[in-house]
Coordinates of C-alpha atoms in Angstrom, one line a residue:
M1 CA 0.0 0.0 0.0
S2 CA 1.4 3.4 -1.0
K3 CA 1.9 5.9 1.8
R4 CA -0.5 8.9 1.6
T5 CA 1.3 12.2 1.0
E6 CA -0.2 15.6 1.9
K7 CA -0.9 17.7 -1.2
T8 CA 0.4 21.3 -1.3
I9 CA -0.1 24.4 -3.4
V10 CA 2.9 23.3 -5.4
D11 CA 0.9 20.2 -6.6
I12 CA -2.0 22.4 -7.5
A13 CA 0.3 24.8 -9.4
E14 CA 1.8 21.9 -11.4
E15 CA -1.5 20.4 -12.3
L16 CA -2.8 23.7 -13.6
G17 CA 0.4 25.1 -15.1
L18 CA 0.2 28.1 -12.8
S19 CA 2.8 29.8 -10.6
V20 CA 2.7 28.9 -6.9
S21 CA 2.1 32.6 -6.0
T22 CA -1.0 32.7 -8.3
V23 CA -2.4 29.6 -6.6
S24 CA -1.8 31.0 -3.2
R25 CA -3.5 34.2 -4.0
A26 CA -6.4 32.4 -5.6
L27 CA -7.0 30.3 -2.5
N28 CA -6.9 33.4 -0.4
D29 CA -9.4 35.3 -2.7
H30 CA -6.9 38.0 -3.7
P31 CA -8.6 40.8 -5.6
N32 CA -6.1 40.7 -8.4
I33 CA -6.9 37.1 -9.4
S34 CA -9.9 36.6 -11.7
A35 CA -13.0 34.8 -10.6
R36 CA -12.4 32.1 -13.3
T37 CA -8.9 31.4 -12.1
K38 CA -10.0 31.3 -8.4
E39 CA -12.8 28.8 -9.3
K40 CA -10.3 26.6 -11.3
V41 CA -7.8 26.6 -8.5
K42 CA -10.3 25.8 -5.8
K43 CA -11.8 23.0 -7.9
M44 CA -8.4 21.4 -8.3
A45 CA -7.7 21.9 -4.6
R46 CA -10.9 19.9 -3.8
K47 CA -10.0 17.2 -6.3
L48 CA -6.5 16.7 -4.8
G49 CA -7.7 16.8 -1.2
Y50 CA -5.6 19.9 -0.5
R51 CA -5.8 21.2 3.1
P52 CA -4.3 24.6 4.0
N53 CA -1.6 24.5 6.7
A54 CA -2.9 27.0 9.3
M55 CA 0.1 26.4 11.5
A56 CA 2.5 27.3 8.8
A57 CA 0.6 30.5 8.2
G58 CA 0.6 31.2 11.9
L59 CA 4.4 30.8 12.0
R60 CA 4.7 33.5 9.4
N61 CA 2.7 36.2 11.3
N62 CA 3.2 34.8 14.8
R63 CA -0.5 34.3 15.2
S64 CA -2.5 31.1 14.8
K65 CA -6.0 32.7 15.2
T66 CA -6.7 29.8 17.6
I67 CA -7.7 30.0 21.3
G68 CA -7.5 27.2 23.9
L69 CA -10.4 26.7 26.3
L70 CA -9.6 24.2 29.1
V71 CA -12.5 23.2 31.4
P72 CA -13.1 20.4 33.9
R73 CA -16.1 18.7 32.2
I74 CA -17.8 20.0 29.1
S75 CA -20.9 17.8 30.0
M76 CA -21.8 20.1 32.9
F77 CA -24.4 22.8 32.3
F78 CA -22.2 25.7 33.6
P79 CA -19.0 25.2 31.7
A80 CA -20.9 24.0 28.6
T81 CA -22.8 27.3 28.5
I82 CA -19.6 29.4 29.0
G83 CA -17.8 27.4 26.3
T84 CA -20.6 28.0 23.8
V85 CA -20.6 31.7 24.4
V86 CA -16.8 32.0 24.3
Q87 CA -16.6 30.1 21.1
N88 CA -19.4 32.1 19.4
K89 CA -17.9 35.4 20.5
L90 CA -14.4 34.6 19.4
Q91 CA -15.5 33.2 16.1
E92 CA -17.1 36.6 15.4
H93 CA -13.6 38.0 15.6
G94 CA -12.1 35.4 13.3
Y95 CA -10.7 33.0 16.0
N96 CA -11.1 29.3 16.2
V97 CA -11.5 27.6 19.7
I98 CA -10.0 24.3 20.8
I99 CA -12.0 23.0 23.7
C100 CA -10.3 20.5 26.0
Q101 CA -11.6 18.9 29.2
S102 CA -9.4 17.8 32.1
N103 CA -12.0 15.5 33.6
D104 CA -10.9 17.0 37.0
S105 CA -7.5 15.3 36.7
Y106 CA -4.6 17.5 37.6
E107 CA -2.2 15.3 35.5
Q108 CA -4.5 15.6 32.5
E109 CA -4.7 19.4 33.0
V110 CA -0.9 19.6 33.0
A111 CA -0.6 17.5 29.8
L112 CA -3.3 19.5 28.0
T113 CA -1.7 22.8 29.0
N114 CA 1.6 21.7 27.4
T115 CA -0.2 20.3 24.3
L116 CA -2.1 23.6 23.8
Y117 CA 1.1 25.6 24.2
S118 CA 2.8 23.4 21.6
A119 CA -0.1 24.0 19.2
R120 CA 0.9 27.7 19.3
I121 CA -2.5 29.0 20.5
D122 CA -2.8 32.8 20.8
A123 CA -4.4 32.7 24.2
L124 CA -5.7 30.3 26.8
A125 CA -8.8 30.4 29.1
V126 CA -8.9 28.0 32.0
S127 CA -11.3 26.7 34.7
T128 CA -9.1 24.5 36.8
T129 CA -9.6 21.0 38.3
L130 CA -11.0 20.6 41.8
Y131 CA -7.5 19.7 42.9
T132 CA -5.2 22.2 41.2
T133 CA -3.1 24.0 43.9
D134 CA 0.1 24.2 41.9
F135 CA -0.2 26.5 38.9
S136 CA 3.4 26.4 37.7
H137 CA 2.4 24.5 34.5
F138 CA 0.8 27.7 33.3
D139 CA 4.1 29.7 33.8
I140 CA 5.1 29.0 30.2
F141 CA 2.2 31.2 29.0
K142 CA 3.0 33.9 31.5
D143 CA 6.8 33.8 30.7
N144 CA 6.1 34.2 27.0
N145 CA 3.4 36.9 27.5
I146 CA 0.7 34.7 25.9
P147 CA -2.7 35.9 27.2
L148 CA -4.0 33.7 30.0
V149 CA -7.5 34.1 31.6
F150 CA -8.8 32.0 34.5
F151 CA -12.5 31.8 35.1
D152 CA -14.9 30.3 37.7
R153 CA -12.4 28.0 39.4
V154 CA -9.5 30.4 39.7
P155 CA -6.1 30.5 41.5
K156 CA -5.2 32.7 44.5
N157 CA -1.9 34.5 44.6
Y158 CA -1.1 33.9 41.0
D159 CA -0.9 37.1 38.9
V160 CA -3.3 36.5 36.1
T161 CA -6.6 37.9 34.7
I162 CA -9.5 36.2 36.4
V163 CA -13.3 36.2 35.9
K164 CA -15.3 34.7 38.7
G165 CA -18.6 34.5 40.4
D166 CA -19.3 36.0 43.8
D167 CA -19.2 32.6 45.6
Y168 CA -18.8 34.1 49.1
L169 CA -22.0 36.2 48.6
G170 CA -23.7 33.1 47.1
G171 CA -22.9 31.0 50.2
L172 CA -24.0 33.8 52.5
T173 CA -27.3 34.5 50.5
V174 CA -28.3 30.8 50.4
T175 CA -27.8 30.3 54.2
Q176 CA -29.6 33.5 55.1
H177 CA -32.5 32.4 53.0
L178 CA -32.7 29.1 54.7
I179 CA -32.6 30.8 58.1
E180 CA -35.3 33.2 57.1
Q181 CA -37.4 30.2 56.2
G182 CA -37.1 29.0 59.8
C183 CA -34.2 26.6 59.4
K184 CA -31.9 26.2 62.5
D185 CA -30.1 22.9 61.7
I186 CA -28.6 23.3 58.3
V187 CA -26.4 20.8 56.5
H188 CA -23.9 22.1 53.8
I189 CA -22.7 19.7 51.2
S190 CA -19.6 21.3 49.7
G191 CA -17.0 20.5 47.1
P192 CA -13.4 19.9 48.2
L193 CA -11.6 22.8 49.8
T194 CA -8.7 22.5 47.3
C195 CA -11.0 24.5 45.0
S196 CA -11.5 28.2 45.4
L197 CA -15.3 28.1 44.8
Y198 CA -16.0 26.0 47.8
V199 CA -13.6 27.8 50.2
E200 CA -15.6 31.0 49.5
R201 CA -19.1 29.3 49.7
V202 CA -18.2 27.7 53.0
A203 CA -17.0 31.0 54.3
G204 CA -20.3 32.6 53.3
F205 CA -22.2 29.7 55.0
K206 CA -20.2 30.2 58.2
H207 CA -20.7 33.9 58.3
A208 CA -24.5 33.7 57.9
L209 CA -24.7 31.2 60.8
Q210 CA -22.5 33.5 62.9
Q211 CA -24.7 36.5 62.1
H212 CA -27.8 34.6 63.4
K213 CA -26.0 33.1 66.4
I214 CA -26.4 29.5 65.1
P215 CA -23.4 27.3 66.0
F216 CA -21.3 25.9 63.2
K217 CA -21.1 22.1 63.5
K218 CA -18.3 20.2 61.6
S219 CA -20.6 17.1 61.5
R220 CA -23.1 19.1 59.4
V221 CA -20.6 19.8 56.6
F222 CA -19.5 17.4 53.9
Y223 CA -16.5 18.0 51.6
Q224 CA -16.7 15.8 48.5
E225 CA -17.0 15.7 44.7
L226 CA -20.5 16.8 43.9
T227 CA -21.8 13.8 42.1
R228 CA -25.2 12.0 42.4
D229 CA -23.6 8.9 44.0
N230 CA -21.7 11.0 46.6
A231 CA -24.8 12.9 47.4
W232 CA -26.7 9.7 48.0
Q233 CA -24.0 8.4 50.3
A234 CA -24.0 11.7 52.2
C235 CA -27.8 11.4 52.6
E236 CA -27.4 7.9 54.1
K237 CA -25.3 9.5 56.8
I238 CA -27.4 12.6 57.3
F239 CA -30.6 10.6 57.7
A240 CA -29.2 7.6 59.6
Q241 CA -30.5 9.0 62.9
Q242 CA -32.7 11.7 64.3
P243 CA -32.8 14.6 64.6
Y244 CA -32.9 15.2 60.8
P245 CA -31.8 18.6 59.6
D246 CA -34.4 21.1 58.6
G247 CA -32.3 22.7 55.7
I248 CA -29.7 21.5 53.3
F249 CA -27.5 23.8 51.2
A250 CA -26.0 21.8 48.3
A251 CA -23.1 23.3 46.4
N252 CA -24.5 22.2 43.1
D253 CA -27.9 21.3 41.6
T254 CA -26.9 17.7 40.8
T255 CA -26.5 17.2 44.6
A256 CA -29.7 19.0 45.4
I257 CA -31.7 16.8 43.0
A258 CA -30.2 13.7 44.4
I259 CA -31.2 14.8 48.0
L260 CA -34.7 15.4 46.8
E261 CA -34.9 11.9 45.3
Y262 CA -33.6 10.4 48.6
C263 CA -36.2 12.4 50.6
R264 CA -38.9 10.8 48.5
K265 CA -37.5 7.4 49.3
I266 CA -37.6 7.9 53.1
N267 CA -40.9 10.0 53.1
V268 CA -39.3 13.3 54.2
R269 CA -41.5 16.0 52.8
V270 CA -39.8 18.9 50.9
P271 CA -40.2 21.8 51.8
E272 CA -42.5 21.0 54.8
D273 CA -39.9 18.8 56.7
L274 CA -36.8 19.8 54.9
K275 CA -35.8 22.8 52.8
I276 CA -33.3 22.4 50.0
V277 CA -31.2 24.9 48.0
G278 CA -28.8 24.1 45.2
Y279 CA -26.3 26.1 43.2
S280 CA -25.8 27.1 39.5
N281 CA -29.5 27.2 38.4
D282 CA -29.2 24.1 36.2
P283 CA -32.3 23.9 33.9
R284 CA -33.2 20.6 35.7
A285 CA -33.8 22.6 38.9
E286 CA -36.8 24.3 37.4
I287 CA -38.5 21.4 35.8
I288 CA -38.2 18.9 38.7
H289 CA -41.1 18.8 41.3
P290 CA -40.9 20.6 43.6
G291 CA -38.7 23.1 41.8
I292 CA -35.4 23.6 43.5
T293 CA -34.3 27.0 44.8
S294 CA -30.8 27.7 43.3
V295 CA -28.2 30.4 42.7
D296 CA -28.0 31.7 39.2
Q297 CA -24.3 32.3 38.3
F298 CA -25.1 33.9 34.9
P299 CA -22.9 31.6 32.8
A300 CA -23.6 33.4 29.6
M301 CA -22.5 36.7 31.1
M302 CA -19.3 35.0 32.4
G303 CA -18.7 33.6 28.9
E304 CA -19.0 37.1 27.5
R305 CA -16.6 38.5 30.1
V306 CA -14.1 35.8 29.4
A307 CA -14.2 36.3 25.7
E308 CA -13.8 40.1 26.1
A309 CA -10.9 39.6 28.5
L310 CA -9.1 37.4 25.9
L311 CA -9.7 39.8 23.1
D312 CA -8.5 42.7 25.2
L313 CA -5.3 40.9 26.2
M314 CA -4.6 39.8 22.6
Q315 CA -4.7 43.5 21.5
Q316 CA -1.8 44.2 23.8
P317 CA 1.7 44.0 22.3
R318 CA 3.1 40.4 22.7
Q319 CA 6.5 41.8 23.8
T320 CA 5.2 43.6 26.9
P321 CA 4.0 42.0 30.1
Q322 CA 0.3 41.5 30.2
R323 CA -2.0 43.8 32.2
H324 CA -4.0 41.8 34.6
A325 CA -7.5 42.4 36.0
A326 CA -10.1 40.7 38.2
E327 CA -13.8 40.8 37.4
M328 CA -16.7 39.6 39.6
V329 CA -19.8 38.2 37.9
P330 CA -22.9 38.7 40.1
I331 CA -25.1 36.0 41.5
Q332 CA -28.9 35.8 42.1
L333 CA -30.9 33.5 44.3
I334 CA -33.8 32.0 42.3
K335 CA -36.5 31.0 44.8
R336 CA -38.6 27.9 44.1
A337 CA -40.8 25.5 46.0
S338 CA -38.0 23.4 47.6
S339 CA -37.3 26.1 50.2
E340 CA -40.5 28.0 50.6
V341 CA -43.8 26.8 52.1
K342 CA -46.7 28.4 50.3
V343 CA -49.7 29.1 52.6
N344 CA -52.9 28.1 51.0
K345 CA -55.0 31.2 51.4
R346 CA -58.3 29.5 50.5
K347 CA -57.9 26.9 53.2
K348 CA -56.8 29.5 55.7
S349 CA -60.0 31.5 55.1
Q350 CA -62.3 28.5 55.5

């Protein structure tokens, strides 16, 4: 079997009896090349299976017109929404986006960072893994003044541009809401404290308890990956013995939905016996019954801000150190039936 060889503009030029420069201009729609010649060149390029070498073009102008986007899991609602917005926004400006997922593996994040650097991307946007505490694998971008933006899961004490949600306020707001609904024994199911998000949400949770003079109990806080299976296991511990809590603050909606399912199994009524609040306002939180109160993090807005930060940094001269900024995306508590008991006015009047 003969080895397949990549066709080049030289092959097209030889087939058509044209100069290489004419073929190159025709493929790039140069105004000095006639429409007839352009069509003839493009038809031959399709016939030969010619593919333009974008990397070679990038080497000539020191720009690849390609951006890297590194996220934990593209299957999750929040990063998927951000990724879609970032890609659409950057494509409007002529950039392609390579989306990679680390699967929350630090080793995979390191490997993908090196791969994206080798691919000569013009900039990189990152939401880190749950366990990233050493950010030195990103130094190669900083050292070479390649724009670097962290979003959502961001580092502390690492001089880069960041775009993040107000997770402290989110934790505070959720806990205050549960207390206002009469909750005095609140469980918080958090993610691992190696991740910036959960450090801040736990801090907000503690502050709200302190404000209302409710003791913080270590036994009422769980630190774990926020999966359905882990939520189910946490519920088995929470409801193993009385007294049951009267409120649960889940740090994502997957966990909140799993708690609701568990409560149905053991006949705990939501919201009468237990009030539940999730986080991120996943579309599932609205369609499940009862609807789950959650925190909207405005992922589309975050995606816009990430794209704008990348475009702003790429306009700065490559030779000069990058200017860095920090931007906070607001949060909003979306109240639903899982945390609020509705009084039936008709019954009350009878």
